[in-house]
CSV table of C-alpha atoms in Angstrom, one decimal:
chain,number,residue,atom,x,y,z
Y,207,MET,CA,109.1,95.2,83.9
Y,208,LYS,CA,108.9,91.6,84.8
Y,209,HIS,CA,107.6,91.1,88.4
Y,210,THR,CA,108.2,87.5,88.9
Y,211,THR,CA,111.0,85.1,88.0
Y,212,GLY,CA,109.8,81.6,88.4
Y,213,MET,CA,108.7,81.4,92.1
Y,214,HIS,CA,110.6,84.5,93.1
Y,215,LEU,CA,109.3,88.1,93.3
Y,216,CYS,CA,111.4,90.8,91.7
Y,217,LYS,CA,113.4,92.9,94.2
Y,218,THR,CA,110.9,95.8,94.1
Y,219,CYS,CA,107.9,93.5,94.7
Y,220,TYR,CA,109.7,91.6,97.4
Y,221,ALA,CA,110.5,94.8,99.3
Y,222,ILE,CA,106.9,96.0,99.1
Y,223,CYS,CA,105.5,92.7,100.2
Y,224,MET,CA,107.9,92.4,103.1
Y,225,LYS,CA,106.9,95.7,104.7
Y,226,ARG,CA,103.8,96.2,106.7
Y,227,PRO,CA,102.6,99.2,108.7
Y,228,LYS,CA,103.6,99.4,112.3
Y,229,ASP,CA,100.9,99.1,115.0
Y,230,PRO,CA,99.3,102.6,114.9
Y,231,ILE,CA,99.2,103.0,118.7
Y,232,ALA,CA,102.9,102.1,119.0
Y,233,LEU,CA,103.7,104.4,116.1
Y,234,ALA,CA,101.8,107.3,117.8
Y,235,HIS,CA,103.9,106.7,120.9
Y,236,GLU,CA,107.1,106.6,119.0
Y,237,LEU,CA,106.1,109.8,117.2
Y,238,ARG,CA,105.3,111.6,120.5
Y,239,GLN,CA,108.7,110.6,121.9
Y,240,ARG,CA,110.6,111.8,118.8
Y,241,LEU,CA,108.6,115.0,118.6
Y,242,ALA,CA,109.2,115.7,122.3
Y,243,GLU,CA,112.9,115.4,121.7
Y,244,ARG,CA,112.5,118.3,119.3
Y,245,GLY,CA,110.6,120.3,121.9
Y,246,LEU,CA,107.2,119.7,120.3
Y,247,THR,CA,105.0,118.5,123.1
Y,248,SER,CA,101.6,119.9,122.4
Y,249,GLY,CA,99.2,119.1,119.6
Y,250,THR,CA,99.1,122.8,118.7
Y,251,ALA,CA,102.8,123.1,118.4
Y,252,ILE,CA,103.1,119.9,116.4
Y,253,ALA,CA,100.3,121.0,114.1
Y,254,LYS,CA,102.0,124.4,113.5
Y,255,ALA,CA,105.4,122.8,112.8
Y,256,THR,CA,104.0,120.2,110.4
Y,257,GLY,CA,101.3,122.2,108.7
Y,258,LEU,CA,98.6,119.7,109.6
Y,259,GLY,CA,95.3,120.4,111.3
Y,260,GLN,CA,95.4,120.5,115.1
Y,261,SER,CA,92.4,118.2,115.5
Y,262,GLN,CA,94.0,115.6,113.1
Y,263,VAL,CA,97.3,115.7,115.0
Y,264,HIS,CA,95.5,115.3,118.3
Y,265,ARG,CA,93.3,112.5,117.1
Y,266,ASN,CA,96.3,110.6,115.7
Y,267,LEU,CA,98.8,111.2,118.4
Y,268,TYR,CA,96.7,111.3,121.6
Y,269,GLY,CA,93.7,109.3,120.6
Y,270,SER,CA,93.6,105.6,119.8
Y,271,PRO,CA,94.3,105.4,116.1
Y,272,ARG,CA,93.0,102.2,114.5
Y,273,ARG,CA,95.1,102.4,111.4
Y,274,VAL,CA,98.1,104.2,110.0
Y,275,SER,CA,96.4,107.2,108.4
Y,276,ARG,CA,97.7,109.8,106.0
Y,277,THR,CA,98.1,112.1,109.0
Y,278,LEU,CA,100.3,109.5,110.8
Y,279,LEU,CA,102.3,109.0,107.6
Y,280,ALA,CA,102.8,112.8,107.3
Y,281,LEU,CA,103.9,113.0,110.9
Y,282,CYS,CA,106.3,110.1,110.4
Y,283,LYS,CA,107.8,111.9,107.4
Y,284,TYR,CA,108.2,115.0,109.4
Y,285,ALA,CA,109.8,113.1,112.3
Y,286,LYS,CA,111.9,111.0,110.0
Y,287,ILE,CA,110.4,107.8,111.4
Y,288,ASP,CA,109.7,104.7,109.2
Y,289,ALA,CA,106.0,103.9,109.5
Y,290,TYR,CA,106.7,100.3,108.3
Y,291,GLU,CA,108.3,97.3,109.8
Y,292,ARG,CA,109.9,94.5,108.0
Y,293,ALA,CA,107.8,91.3,108.0
Y,294,SER,CA,109.5,88.0,108.7
Y,295,ASP,CA,110.8,86.2,105.6
Y,296,PRO,CA,108.2,83.6,104.8
Y,297,ARG,CA,110.9,81.2,103.7
Y,298,ASN,CA,112.0,80.9,107.3
Y,299,SER,CA,108.6,79.5,108.4
Y,300,LEU,CA,108.8,75.8,108.7
Y,301,ALA,CA,105.0,75.5,109.0
Y,302,LEU,CA,104.4,77.5,105.9
Y,303,MET,CA,107.0,75.7,103.8
Y,304,GLU,CA,105.7,72.3,104.9
Y,305,ALA,CA,102.1,73.3,104.0
Y,306,LEU,CA,103.2,74.6,100.7
Y,307,ALA,CA,105.1,71.3,100.0
Y,308,GLN,CA,102.0,69.3,100.7
Y,309,VAL,CA,99.7,71.4,98.6
Y,310,TRP,CA,101.7,72.5,95.6
Y,311,ASP,CA,101.8,70.2,92.6
Y,312,GLY,CA,105.2,71.5,91.4
Y,313,SER,CA,104.0,73.4,88.4
Y,314,GLU,CA,104.4,77.1,87.7
Y,315,ALA,CA,100.7,77.4,86.8
Y,316,HIS,CA,99.7,75.9,90.2
Y,317,ALA,CA,102.2,78.2,91.9
Y,318,ARG,CA,100.5,81.2,90.4
Y,319,ARG,CA,97.1,79.9,91.4
Y,320,LEU,CA,98.3,79.4,95.0
Y,321,ALA,CA,99.8,82.9,95.0
Y,322,LYS,CA,96.4,84.3,93.9
Y,323,LEU,CA,94.7,82.5,96.7
Y,324,LEU,CA,97.1,83.9,99.3
Y,325,PHE,CA,96.7,87.5,97.9
Y,326,ALA,CA,92.9,87.1,97.9
Y,327,HIS,CA,93.0,85.9,101.5
Y,328,ARG,CA,95.1,89.0,102.5
Y,329,GLN,CA,92.7,91.3,100.7
Y,330,ALA,CA,89.7,89.7,102.4
Y,331,HIS,CA,91.2,90.1,105.9
Y,332,MET,CA,92.4,93.7,105.7
């Protein structure tokens, strides 16, 4: 499978790169609302319905989750909530496109090096 076509990502890679997890606290709030609509209002009832541990459910839904954990993902799957939001299309950022135009030398090799730098930056700041 070829993942890049020139400067463009393949459809699969583009879809993956353009999604990022929702804010975990906002996601927990959304989950509590959706589960309450189903009559599941206590951590114990939610744990029983989902097959997850009660302490995990309570920590993720009623605590202050700092990240989207496996438990939050499992709860999202149960509640049929997408845990991810679509990121803005970087091609719509004038600032980003202007910076790229000033830095990029126009070659495919340089494009790949710049892409590696961006991916390394993302990894370093996760």
